[in-house]
mmCIF file of C-alpha atoms and ligand atoms in Angstrom:
data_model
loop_
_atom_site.group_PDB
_atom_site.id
_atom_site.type_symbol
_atom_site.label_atom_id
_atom_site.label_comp_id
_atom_site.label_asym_id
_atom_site.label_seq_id
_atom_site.Cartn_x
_atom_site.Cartn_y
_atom_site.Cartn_z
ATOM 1 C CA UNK A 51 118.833 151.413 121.567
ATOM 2 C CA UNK A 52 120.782 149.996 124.208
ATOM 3 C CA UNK A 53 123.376 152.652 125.898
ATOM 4 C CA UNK A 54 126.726 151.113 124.876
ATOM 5 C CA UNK A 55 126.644 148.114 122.169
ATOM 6 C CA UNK A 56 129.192 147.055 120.046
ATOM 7 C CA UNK A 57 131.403 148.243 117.552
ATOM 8 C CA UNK A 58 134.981 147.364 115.640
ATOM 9 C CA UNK A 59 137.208 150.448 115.766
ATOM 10 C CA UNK A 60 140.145 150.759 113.455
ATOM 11 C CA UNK A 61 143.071 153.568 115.316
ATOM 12 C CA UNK A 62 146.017 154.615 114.173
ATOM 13 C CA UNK A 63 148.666 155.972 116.303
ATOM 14 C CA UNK A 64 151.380 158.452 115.923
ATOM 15 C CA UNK A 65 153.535 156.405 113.751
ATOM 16 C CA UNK A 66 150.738 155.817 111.500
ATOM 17 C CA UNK A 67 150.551 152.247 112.340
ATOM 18 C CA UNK A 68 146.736 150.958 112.440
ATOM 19 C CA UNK A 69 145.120 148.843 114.587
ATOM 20 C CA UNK A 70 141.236 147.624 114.681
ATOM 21 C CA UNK A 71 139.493 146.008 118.348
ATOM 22 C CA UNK A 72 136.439 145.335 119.310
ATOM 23 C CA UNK A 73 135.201 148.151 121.960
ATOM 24 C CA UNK A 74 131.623 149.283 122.710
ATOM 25 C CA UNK A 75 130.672 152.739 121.204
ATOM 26 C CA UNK A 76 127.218 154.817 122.269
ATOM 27 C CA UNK A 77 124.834 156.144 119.721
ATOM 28 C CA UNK A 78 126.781 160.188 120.560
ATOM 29 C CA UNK A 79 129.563 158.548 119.169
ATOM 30 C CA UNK A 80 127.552 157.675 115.434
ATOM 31 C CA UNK A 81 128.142 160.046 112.850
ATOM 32 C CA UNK A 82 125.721 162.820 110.946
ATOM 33 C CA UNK A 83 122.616 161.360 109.152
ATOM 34 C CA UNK A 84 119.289 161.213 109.319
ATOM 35 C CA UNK A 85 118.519 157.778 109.521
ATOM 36 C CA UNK A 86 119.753 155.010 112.395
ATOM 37 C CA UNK A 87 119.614 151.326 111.631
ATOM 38 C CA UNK A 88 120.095 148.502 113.598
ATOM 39 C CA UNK A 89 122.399 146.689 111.879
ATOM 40 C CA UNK A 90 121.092 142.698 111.481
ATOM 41 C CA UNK A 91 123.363 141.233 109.118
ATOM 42 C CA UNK A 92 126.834 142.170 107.151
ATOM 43 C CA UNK A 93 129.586 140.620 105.697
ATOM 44 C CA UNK A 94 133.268 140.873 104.742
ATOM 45 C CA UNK A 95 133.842 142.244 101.475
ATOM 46 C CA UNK A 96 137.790 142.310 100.155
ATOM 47 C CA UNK A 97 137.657 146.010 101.097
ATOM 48 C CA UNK A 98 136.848 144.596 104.647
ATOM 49 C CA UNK A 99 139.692 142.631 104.702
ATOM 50 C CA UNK A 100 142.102 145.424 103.329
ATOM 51 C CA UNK A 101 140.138 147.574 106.030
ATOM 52 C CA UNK A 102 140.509 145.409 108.722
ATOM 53 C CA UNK A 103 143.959 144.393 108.266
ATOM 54 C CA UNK A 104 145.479 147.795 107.334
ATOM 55 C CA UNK A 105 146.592 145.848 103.753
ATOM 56 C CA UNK A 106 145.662 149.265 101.514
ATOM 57 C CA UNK A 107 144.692 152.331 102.795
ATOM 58 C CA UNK A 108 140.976 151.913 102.814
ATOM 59 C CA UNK A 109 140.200 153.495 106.398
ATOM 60 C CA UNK A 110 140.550 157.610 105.741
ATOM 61 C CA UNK A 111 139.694 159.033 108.325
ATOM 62 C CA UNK A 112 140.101 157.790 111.963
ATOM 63 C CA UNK A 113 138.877 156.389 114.571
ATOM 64 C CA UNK A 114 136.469 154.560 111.979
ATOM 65 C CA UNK A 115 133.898 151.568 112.129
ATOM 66 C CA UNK A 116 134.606 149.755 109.157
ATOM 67 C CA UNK A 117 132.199 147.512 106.974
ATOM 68 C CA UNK A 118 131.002 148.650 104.058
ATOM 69 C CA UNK A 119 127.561 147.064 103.645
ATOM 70 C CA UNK A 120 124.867 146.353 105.796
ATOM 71 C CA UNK A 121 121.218 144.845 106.093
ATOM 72 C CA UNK A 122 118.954 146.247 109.025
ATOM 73 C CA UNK A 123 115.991 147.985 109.983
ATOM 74 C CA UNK A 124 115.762 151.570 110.754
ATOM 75 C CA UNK A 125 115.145 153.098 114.261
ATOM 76 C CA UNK A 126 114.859 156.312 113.846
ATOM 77 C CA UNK A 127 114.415 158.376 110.862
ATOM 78 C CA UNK A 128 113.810 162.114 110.100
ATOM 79 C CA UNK A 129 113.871 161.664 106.775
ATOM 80 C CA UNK A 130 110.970 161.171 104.566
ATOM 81 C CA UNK A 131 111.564 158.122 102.792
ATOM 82 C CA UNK A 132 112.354 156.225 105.432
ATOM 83 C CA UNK A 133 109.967 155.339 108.870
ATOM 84 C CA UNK A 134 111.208 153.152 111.617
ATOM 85 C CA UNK A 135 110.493 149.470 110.853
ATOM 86 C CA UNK A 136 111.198 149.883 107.603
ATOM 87 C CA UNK A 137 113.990 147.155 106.396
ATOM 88 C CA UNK A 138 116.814 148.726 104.518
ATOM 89 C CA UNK A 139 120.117 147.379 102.503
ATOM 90 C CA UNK A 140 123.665 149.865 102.510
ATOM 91 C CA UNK A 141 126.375 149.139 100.113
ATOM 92 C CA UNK A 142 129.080 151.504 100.039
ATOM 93 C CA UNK A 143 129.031 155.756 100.057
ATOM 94 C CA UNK A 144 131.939 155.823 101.552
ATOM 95 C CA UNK A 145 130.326 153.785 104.670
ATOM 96 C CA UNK A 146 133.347 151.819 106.292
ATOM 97 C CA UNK A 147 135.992 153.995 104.211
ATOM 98 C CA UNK A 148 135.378 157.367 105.501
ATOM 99 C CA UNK A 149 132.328 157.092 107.558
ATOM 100 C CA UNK A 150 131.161 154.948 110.620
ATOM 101 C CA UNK A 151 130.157 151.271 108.721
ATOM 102 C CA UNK A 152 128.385 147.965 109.560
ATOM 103 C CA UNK A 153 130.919 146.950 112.108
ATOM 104 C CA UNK A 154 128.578 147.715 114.941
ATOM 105 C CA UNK A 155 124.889 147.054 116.574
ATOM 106 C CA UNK A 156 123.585 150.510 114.736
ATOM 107 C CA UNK A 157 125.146 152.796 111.917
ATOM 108 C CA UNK A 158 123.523 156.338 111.383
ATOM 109 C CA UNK A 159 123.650 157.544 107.515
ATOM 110 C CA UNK A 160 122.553 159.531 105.291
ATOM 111 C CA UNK A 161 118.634 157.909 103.820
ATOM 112 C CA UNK A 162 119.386 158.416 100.165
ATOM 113 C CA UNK A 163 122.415 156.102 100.965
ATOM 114 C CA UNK A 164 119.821 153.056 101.615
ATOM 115 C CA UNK A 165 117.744 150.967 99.114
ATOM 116 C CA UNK A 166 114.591 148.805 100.531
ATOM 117 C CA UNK A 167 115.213 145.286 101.296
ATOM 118 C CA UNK A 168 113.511 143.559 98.297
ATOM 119 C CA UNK A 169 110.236 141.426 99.490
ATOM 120 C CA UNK A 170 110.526 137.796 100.483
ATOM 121 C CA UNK A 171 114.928 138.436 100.995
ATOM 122 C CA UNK A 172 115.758 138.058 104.773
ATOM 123 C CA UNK A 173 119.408 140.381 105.824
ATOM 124 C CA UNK A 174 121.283 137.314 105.893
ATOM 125 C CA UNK A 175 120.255 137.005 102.491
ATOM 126 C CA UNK A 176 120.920 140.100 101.444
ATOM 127 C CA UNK A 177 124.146 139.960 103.052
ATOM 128 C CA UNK A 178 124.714 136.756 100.730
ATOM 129 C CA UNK A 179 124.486 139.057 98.130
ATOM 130 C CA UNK A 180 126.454 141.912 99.576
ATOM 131 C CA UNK A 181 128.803 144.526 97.707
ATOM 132 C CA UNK A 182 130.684 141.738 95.979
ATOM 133 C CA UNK A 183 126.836 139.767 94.709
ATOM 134 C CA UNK A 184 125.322 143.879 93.881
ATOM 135 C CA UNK A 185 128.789 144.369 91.940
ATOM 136 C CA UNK A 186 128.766 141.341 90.048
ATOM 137 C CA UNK A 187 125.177 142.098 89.145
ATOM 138 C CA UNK A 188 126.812 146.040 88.087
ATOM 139 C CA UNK A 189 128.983 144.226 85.570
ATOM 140 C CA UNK A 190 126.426 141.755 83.999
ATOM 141 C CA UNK A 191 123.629 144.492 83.621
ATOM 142 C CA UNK A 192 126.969 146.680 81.655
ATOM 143 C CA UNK A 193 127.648 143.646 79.534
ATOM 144 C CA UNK A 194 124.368 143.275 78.867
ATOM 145 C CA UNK A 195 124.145 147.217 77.860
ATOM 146 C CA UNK A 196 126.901 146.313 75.670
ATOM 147 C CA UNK A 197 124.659 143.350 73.688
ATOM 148 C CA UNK A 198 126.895 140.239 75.039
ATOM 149 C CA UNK A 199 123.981 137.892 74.767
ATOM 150 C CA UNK A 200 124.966 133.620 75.145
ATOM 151 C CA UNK A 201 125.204 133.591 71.569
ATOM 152 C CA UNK A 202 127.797 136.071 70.777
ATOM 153 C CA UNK A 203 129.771 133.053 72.595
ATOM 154 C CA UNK A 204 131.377 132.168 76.222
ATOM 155 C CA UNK A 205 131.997 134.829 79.156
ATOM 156 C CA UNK A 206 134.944 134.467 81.212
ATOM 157 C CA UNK A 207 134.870 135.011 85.374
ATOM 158 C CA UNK A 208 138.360 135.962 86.708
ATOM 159 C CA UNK A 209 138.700 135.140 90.260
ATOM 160 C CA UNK A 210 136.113 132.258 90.033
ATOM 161 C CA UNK A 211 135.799 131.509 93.459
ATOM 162 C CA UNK A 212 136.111 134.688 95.138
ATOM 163 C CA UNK A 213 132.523 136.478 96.486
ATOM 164 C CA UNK A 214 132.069 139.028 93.078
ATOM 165 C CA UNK A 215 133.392 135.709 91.123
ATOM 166 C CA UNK A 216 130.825 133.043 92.390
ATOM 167 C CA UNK A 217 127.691 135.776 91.877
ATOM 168 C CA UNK A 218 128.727 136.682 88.804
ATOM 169 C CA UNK A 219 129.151 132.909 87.658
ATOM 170 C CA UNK A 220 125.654 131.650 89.173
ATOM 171 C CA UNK A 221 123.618 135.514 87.082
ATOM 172 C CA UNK A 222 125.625 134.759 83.770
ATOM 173 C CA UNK A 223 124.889 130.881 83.616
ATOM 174 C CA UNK A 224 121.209 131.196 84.421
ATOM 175 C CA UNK A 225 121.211 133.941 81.418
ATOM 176 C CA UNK A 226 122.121 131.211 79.512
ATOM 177 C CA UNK A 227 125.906 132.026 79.137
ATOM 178 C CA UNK A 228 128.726 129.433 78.503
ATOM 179 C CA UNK A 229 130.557 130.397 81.946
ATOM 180 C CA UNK A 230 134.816 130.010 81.469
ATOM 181 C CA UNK A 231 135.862 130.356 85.364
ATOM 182 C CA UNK A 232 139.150 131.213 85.899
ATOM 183 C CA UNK A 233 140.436 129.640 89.394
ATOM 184 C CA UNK A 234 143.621 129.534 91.453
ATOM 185 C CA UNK A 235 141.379 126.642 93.342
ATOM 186 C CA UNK A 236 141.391 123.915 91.266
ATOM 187 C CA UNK A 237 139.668 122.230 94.520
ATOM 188 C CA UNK A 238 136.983 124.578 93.874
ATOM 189 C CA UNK A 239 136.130 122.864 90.472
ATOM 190 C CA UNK A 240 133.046 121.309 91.802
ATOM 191 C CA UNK A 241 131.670 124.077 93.518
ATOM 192 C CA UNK A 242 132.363 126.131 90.490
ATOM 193 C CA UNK A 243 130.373 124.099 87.708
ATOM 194 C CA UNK A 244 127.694 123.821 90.818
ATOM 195 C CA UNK A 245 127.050 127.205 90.400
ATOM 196 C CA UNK A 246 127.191 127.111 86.499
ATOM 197 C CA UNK A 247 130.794 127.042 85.306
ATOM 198 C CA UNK A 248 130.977 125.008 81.762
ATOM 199 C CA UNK A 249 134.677 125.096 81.924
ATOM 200 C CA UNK A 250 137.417 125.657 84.629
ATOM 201 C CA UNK A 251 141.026 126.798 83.485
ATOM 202 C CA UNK A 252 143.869 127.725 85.697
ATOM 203 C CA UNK A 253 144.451 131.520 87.090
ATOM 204 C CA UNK A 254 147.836 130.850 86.296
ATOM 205 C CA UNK A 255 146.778 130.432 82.017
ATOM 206 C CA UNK A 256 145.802 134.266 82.552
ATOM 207 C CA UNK A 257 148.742 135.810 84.985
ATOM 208 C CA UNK A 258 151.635 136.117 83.077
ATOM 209 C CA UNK A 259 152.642 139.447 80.955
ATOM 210 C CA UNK A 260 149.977 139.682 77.724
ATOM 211 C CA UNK A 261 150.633 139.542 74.319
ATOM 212 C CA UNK A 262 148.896 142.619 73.145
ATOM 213 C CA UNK A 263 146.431 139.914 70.851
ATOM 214 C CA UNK A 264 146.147 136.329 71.507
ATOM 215 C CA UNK A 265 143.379 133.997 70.531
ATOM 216 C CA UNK A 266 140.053 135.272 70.396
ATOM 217 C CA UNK A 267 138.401 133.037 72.954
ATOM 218 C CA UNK A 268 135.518 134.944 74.903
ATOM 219 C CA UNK A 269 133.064 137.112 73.912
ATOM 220 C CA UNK A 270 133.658 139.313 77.117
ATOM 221 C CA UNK A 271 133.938 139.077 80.914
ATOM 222 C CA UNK A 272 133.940 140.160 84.373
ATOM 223 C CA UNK A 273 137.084 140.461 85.611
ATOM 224 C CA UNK A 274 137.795 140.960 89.656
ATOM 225 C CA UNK A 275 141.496 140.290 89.653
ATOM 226 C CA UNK A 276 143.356 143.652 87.178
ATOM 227 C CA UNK A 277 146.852 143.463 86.357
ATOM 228 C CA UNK A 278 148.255 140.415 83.831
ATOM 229 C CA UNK A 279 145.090 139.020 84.314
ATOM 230 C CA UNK A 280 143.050 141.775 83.137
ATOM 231 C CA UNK A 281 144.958 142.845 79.958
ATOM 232 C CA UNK A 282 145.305 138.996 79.010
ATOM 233 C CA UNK A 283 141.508 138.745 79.334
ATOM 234 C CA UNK A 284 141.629 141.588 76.872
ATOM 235 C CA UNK A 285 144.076 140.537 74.867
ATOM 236 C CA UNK A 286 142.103 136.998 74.089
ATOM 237 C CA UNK A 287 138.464 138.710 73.744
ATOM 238 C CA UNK A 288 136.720 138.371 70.554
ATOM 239 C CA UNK A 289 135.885 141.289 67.978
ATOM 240 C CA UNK A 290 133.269 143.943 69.413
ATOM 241 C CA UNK A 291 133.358 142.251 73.165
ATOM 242 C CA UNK A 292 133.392 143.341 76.076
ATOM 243 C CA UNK A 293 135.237 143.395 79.806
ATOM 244 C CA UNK A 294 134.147 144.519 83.126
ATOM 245 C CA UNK A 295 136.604 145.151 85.111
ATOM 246 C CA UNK A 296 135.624 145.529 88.807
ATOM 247 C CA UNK A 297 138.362 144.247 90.673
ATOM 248 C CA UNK A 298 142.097 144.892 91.891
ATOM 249 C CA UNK A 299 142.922 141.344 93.917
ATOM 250 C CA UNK A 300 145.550 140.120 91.696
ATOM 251 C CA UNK A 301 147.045 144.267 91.588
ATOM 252 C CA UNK A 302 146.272 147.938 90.852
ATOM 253 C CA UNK A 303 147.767 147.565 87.669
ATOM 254 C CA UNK A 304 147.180 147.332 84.099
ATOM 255 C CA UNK A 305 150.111 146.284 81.865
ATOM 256 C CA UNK A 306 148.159 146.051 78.738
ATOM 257 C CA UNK A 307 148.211 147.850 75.280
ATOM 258 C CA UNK A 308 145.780 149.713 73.269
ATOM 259 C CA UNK A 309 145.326 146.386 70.744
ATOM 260 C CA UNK A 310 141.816 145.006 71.876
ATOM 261 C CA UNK A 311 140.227 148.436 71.775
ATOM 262 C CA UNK A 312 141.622 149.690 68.381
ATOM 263 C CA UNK A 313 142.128 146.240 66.632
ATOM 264 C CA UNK A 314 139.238 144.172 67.381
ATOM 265 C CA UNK A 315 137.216 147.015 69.128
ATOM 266 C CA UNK A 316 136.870 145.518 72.337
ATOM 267 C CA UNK A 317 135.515 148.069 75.367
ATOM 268 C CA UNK A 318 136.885 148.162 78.926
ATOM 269 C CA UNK A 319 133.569 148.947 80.864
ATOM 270 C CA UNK A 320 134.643 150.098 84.077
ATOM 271 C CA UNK A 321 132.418 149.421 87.016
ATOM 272 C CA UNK A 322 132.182 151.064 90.593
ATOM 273 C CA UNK A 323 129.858 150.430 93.151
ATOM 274 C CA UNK A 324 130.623 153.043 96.137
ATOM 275 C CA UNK A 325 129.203 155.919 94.231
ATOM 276 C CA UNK A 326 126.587 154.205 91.604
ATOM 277 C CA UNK A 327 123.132 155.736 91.087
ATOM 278 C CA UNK A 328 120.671 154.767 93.167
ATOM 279 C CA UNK A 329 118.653 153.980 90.150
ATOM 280 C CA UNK A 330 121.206 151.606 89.242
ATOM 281 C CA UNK A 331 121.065 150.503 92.515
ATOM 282 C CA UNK A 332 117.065 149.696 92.918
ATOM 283 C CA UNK A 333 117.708 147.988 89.519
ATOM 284 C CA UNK A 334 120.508 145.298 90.490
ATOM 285 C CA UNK A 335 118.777 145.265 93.614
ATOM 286 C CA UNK A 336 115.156 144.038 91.952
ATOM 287 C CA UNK A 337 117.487 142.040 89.619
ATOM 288 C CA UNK A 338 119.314 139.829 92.158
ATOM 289 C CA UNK A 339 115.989 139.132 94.044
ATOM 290 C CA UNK A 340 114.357 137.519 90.991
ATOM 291 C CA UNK A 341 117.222 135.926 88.989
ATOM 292 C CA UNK A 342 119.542 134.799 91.965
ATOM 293 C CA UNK A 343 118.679 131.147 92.940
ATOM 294 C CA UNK A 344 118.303 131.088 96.361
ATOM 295 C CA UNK A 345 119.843 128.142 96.125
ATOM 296 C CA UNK A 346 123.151 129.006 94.544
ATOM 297 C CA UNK A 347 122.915 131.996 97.198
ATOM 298 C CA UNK A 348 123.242 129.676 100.312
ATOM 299 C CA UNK A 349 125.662 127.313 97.945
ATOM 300 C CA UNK A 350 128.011 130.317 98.327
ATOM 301 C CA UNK A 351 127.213 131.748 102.058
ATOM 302 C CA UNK A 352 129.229 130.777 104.930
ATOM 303 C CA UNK A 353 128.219 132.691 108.203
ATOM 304 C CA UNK A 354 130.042 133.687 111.114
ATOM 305 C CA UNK A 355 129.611 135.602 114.003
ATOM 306 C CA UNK A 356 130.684 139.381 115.160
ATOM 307 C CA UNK A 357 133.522 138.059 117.027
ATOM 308 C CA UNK A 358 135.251 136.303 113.888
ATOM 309 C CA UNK A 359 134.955 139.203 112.012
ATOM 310 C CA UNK A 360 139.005 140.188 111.985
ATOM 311 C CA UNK A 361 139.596 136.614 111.145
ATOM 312 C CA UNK A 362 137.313 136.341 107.592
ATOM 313 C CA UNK A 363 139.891 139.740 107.409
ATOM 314 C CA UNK A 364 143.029 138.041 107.383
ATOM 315 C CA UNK A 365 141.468 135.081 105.393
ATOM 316 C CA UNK A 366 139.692 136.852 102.318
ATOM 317 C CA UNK A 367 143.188 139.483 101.400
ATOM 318 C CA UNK A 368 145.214 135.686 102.006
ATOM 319 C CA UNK A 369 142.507 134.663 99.299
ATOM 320 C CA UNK A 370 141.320 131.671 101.427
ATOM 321 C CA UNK A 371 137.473 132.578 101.478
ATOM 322 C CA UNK A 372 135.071 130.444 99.199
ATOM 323 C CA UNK A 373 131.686 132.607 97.995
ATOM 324 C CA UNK A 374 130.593 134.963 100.173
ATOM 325 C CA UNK A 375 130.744 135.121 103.778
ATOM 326 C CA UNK A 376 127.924 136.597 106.343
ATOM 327 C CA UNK A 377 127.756 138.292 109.491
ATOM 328 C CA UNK A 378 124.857 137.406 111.944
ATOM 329 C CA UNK A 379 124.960 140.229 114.679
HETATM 330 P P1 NDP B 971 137.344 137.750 97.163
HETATM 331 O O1 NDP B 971 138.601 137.763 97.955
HETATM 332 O O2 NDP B 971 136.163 137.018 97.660
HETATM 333 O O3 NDP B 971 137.656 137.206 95.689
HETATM 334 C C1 NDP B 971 138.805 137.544 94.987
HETATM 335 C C2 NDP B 971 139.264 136.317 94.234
HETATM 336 O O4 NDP B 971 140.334 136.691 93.367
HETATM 337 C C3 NDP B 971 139.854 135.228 95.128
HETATM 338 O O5 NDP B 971 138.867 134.384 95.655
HETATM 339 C C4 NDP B 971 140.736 134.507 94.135
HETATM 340 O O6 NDP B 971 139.908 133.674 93.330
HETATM 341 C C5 NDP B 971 141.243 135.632 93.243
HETATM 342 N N1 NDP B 971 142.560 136.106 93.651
HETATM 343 C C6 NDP B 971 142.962 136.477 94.888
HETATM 344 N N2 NDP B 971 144.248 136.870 94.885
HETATM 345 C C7 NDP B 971 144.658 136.755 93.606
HETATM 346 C C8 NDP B 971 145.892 137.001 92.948
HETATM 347 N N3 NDP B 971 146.952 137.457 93.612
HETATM 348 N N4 NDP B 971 145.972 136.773 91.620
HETATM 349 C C9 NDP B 971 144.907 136.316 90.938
HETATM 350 N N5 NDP B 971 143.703 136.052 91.506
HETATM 351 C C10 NDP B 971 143.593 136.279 92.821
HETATM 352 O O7 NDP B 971 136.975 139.280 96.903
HETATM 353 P P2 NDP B 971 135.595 139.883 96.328
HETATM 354 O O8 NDP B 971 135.010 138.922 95.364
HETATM 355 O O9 NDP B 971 134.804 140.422 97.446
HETATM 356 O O10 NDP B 971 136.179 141.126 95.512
HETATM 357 C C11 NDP B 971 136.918 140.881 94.314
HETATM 358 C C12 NDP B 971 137.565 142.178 93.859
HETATM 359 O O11 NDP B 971 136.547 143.093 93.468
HETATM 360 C C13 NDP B 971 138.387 142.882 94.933
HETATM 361 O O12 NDP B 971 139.538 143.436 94.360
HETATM 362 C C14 NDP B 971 137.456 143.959 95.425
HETATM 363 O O13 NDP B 971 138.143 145.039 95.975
HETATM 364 C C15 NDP B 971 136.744 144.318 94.136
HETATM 365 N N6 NDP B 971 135.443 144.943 94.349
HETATM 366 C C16 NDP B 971 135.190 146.077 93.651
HETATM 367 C C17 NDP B 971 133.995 146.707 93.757
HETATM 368 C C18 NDP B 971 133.722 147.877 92.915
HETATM 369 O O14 NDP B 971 132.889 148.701 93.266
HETATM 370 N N7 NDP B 971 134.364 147.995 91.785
HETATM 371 C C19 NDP B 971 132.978 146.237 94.708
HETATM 372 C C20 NDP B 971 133.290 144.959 95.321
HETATM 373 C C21 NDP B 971 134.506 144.358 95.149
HETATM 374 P P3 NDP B 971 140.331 132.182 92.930
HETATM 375 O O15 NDP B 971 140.776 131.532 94.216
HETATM 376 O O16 NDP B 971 139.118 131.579 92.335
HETATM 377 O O17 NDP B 971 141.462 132.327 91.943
#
């Protein structure tokens, strides 16, 4: 390990107002665990960006590398499941929230925090994927749990474009789903039905106040957006669907009513990635590396380097990032 290497640190000073540089950190200055990686790829997840840019309150504890995901190989290991050489993936466990993240050469952790890389994926690829590909994979593996096969009839994708959108689009059409993506980027149209899409409607046909039933239209869905959105996705989904609701970019929020779930018996299946089993884990993982076209995957993958890291910040909580976006250290 090279002495100093380095690292985005997010401060905050006395008036609570937060701030995030690029510095160079030394390996006294990682945190507990019992495995070091060197860190070769991340990404910028919308956490990232809220991170980054001080948005929400995602960054607990302080000083703090963020980045909440990260591809590498380990260094140094005294635990044992885990040997140097071996290469590992990190998505969450509080990792750029309230412990050191990707946001640097090396990251220490905790080993049951990592799953293996799965054969033949490189750490850009995996990266591809990141927290937003692994939690679109979440909610497709719950709908599926919840028997919403293609022929109980079309899925919907709320914030179509966006990184958790353009996975989940790509895993539900090659399942065989009719894919309804719901965009605020109608210029995204093409890359939408490139990934799968059958049919594009506006973001704006889903963001005003609910009717607590509308027109059954959808079988069920993965939602990343909440608020309006959300409850009129739940208010238009048919008899016995079902929602997954993984996402907060359109607001925290929920103004819905108890309709769907006690008139037409629709579930809400919530889905969290920070704290998911690992067996849940190793089985999205194994998932995306067998059902995710690679092609689709670098359809959807911009990369960028370490320095333009705060930028893809500002950009994905201003909601101008296409599809996932990856960090080459
Ligand atoms: P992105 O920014 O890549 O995608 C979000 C998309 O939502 C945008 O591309 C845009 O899609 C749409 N959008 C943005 N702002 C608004 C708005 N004001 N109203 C309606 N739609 C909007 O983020 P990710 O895909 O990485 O993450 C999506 C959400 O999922 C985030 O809230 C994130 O925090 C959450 N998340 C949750 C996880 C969990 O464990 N539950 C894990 C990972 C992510 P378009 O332009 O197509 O309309």
């Amino acid at each position: 390990m090279a002495e100093r290497f380095r690292a985005i640190l997010v401060t905050r000073d006395e008036d609570r107002k937060q701030t995030a540089a690029t510095t160079e950190i030394t390996d006294a200055d990682l945190m507990d665990g019992d495995v070091t990686v060197r860190v070769e790829a991340t990404t910028v997840n919308y956490k990232d960006g809220l991170a980054i840019t001080g948005r929400a309150p995602v960054v607990r504890r302080f000083p703090l590398v963020p980045g909440i995901d990260f591809a590498g190989v380990v260094t140094a290991s005294g635990n044992p499941d885990w040997k140097p050489g071996d290469r590992v993936i990190l998505n969450g466990w509080g990792t750029g929230e309230t412990h050191h993240g990707a946001y640097a050469d090396y990251s220490r952790v905790k080993g049951e925090w990592l799953v293996p890389l799965p054969d033949g994926m490189s750490a850009e690829q995996a990266m591809a994927i990141g927290t937003a590909g692994y939690t679109a994979m979440l909610s497709v593996m719950a709908l599926e749990r919840h028997g919403i096969v293609p022929s109980r009839g079309p899925v919907v994708v709320t914030g179509a474009a966006g990184g958790v959108g353009s996975v989940a689009i790509a895993l539900l059409a090659k399942a065989g789903h009719h894919v309804v993506a719901s965009t605020g980027r109608a210029s995204e149209a093409d890359y939408l039905k490139s990934l799968g899409a059958a049919e594009i409607i506006e973001r704006a046909e889903l963001s005003a106040p609910a009717k607590p039933l509308a027109k059954e239209r959808w079988a069920g869905g993965v939602d990343a957006v909440g608020s309006h959105t959300l409850a009129n996705v739940l208010s238009m989904t048919s008899y016995g669907g079902a929602v997954a609701a993984c996402g907060l970019a359109g607001g925290m929020d929920l103004p819905s009513s108890v309709a769907p779930f006690i008139l037409r018996g629709v579930s809400l299946l919530g889905i969290d990635s920070v704290m998911a089993p690992k067996a849940l884990r190793l089985e999205a993982w194994k998932r995306l590396a067998s059902e995710l076209d690679r092609s689709s995957l670098a359809a959807i993958t911009t990369t960028i380097r370490f320095e333009d890291i705060a930028a893809a910040a500002q950009d994905i909580v201003d909601g101008r990032i296409r599809g996932r976006v990856v960090v080459r250290m």
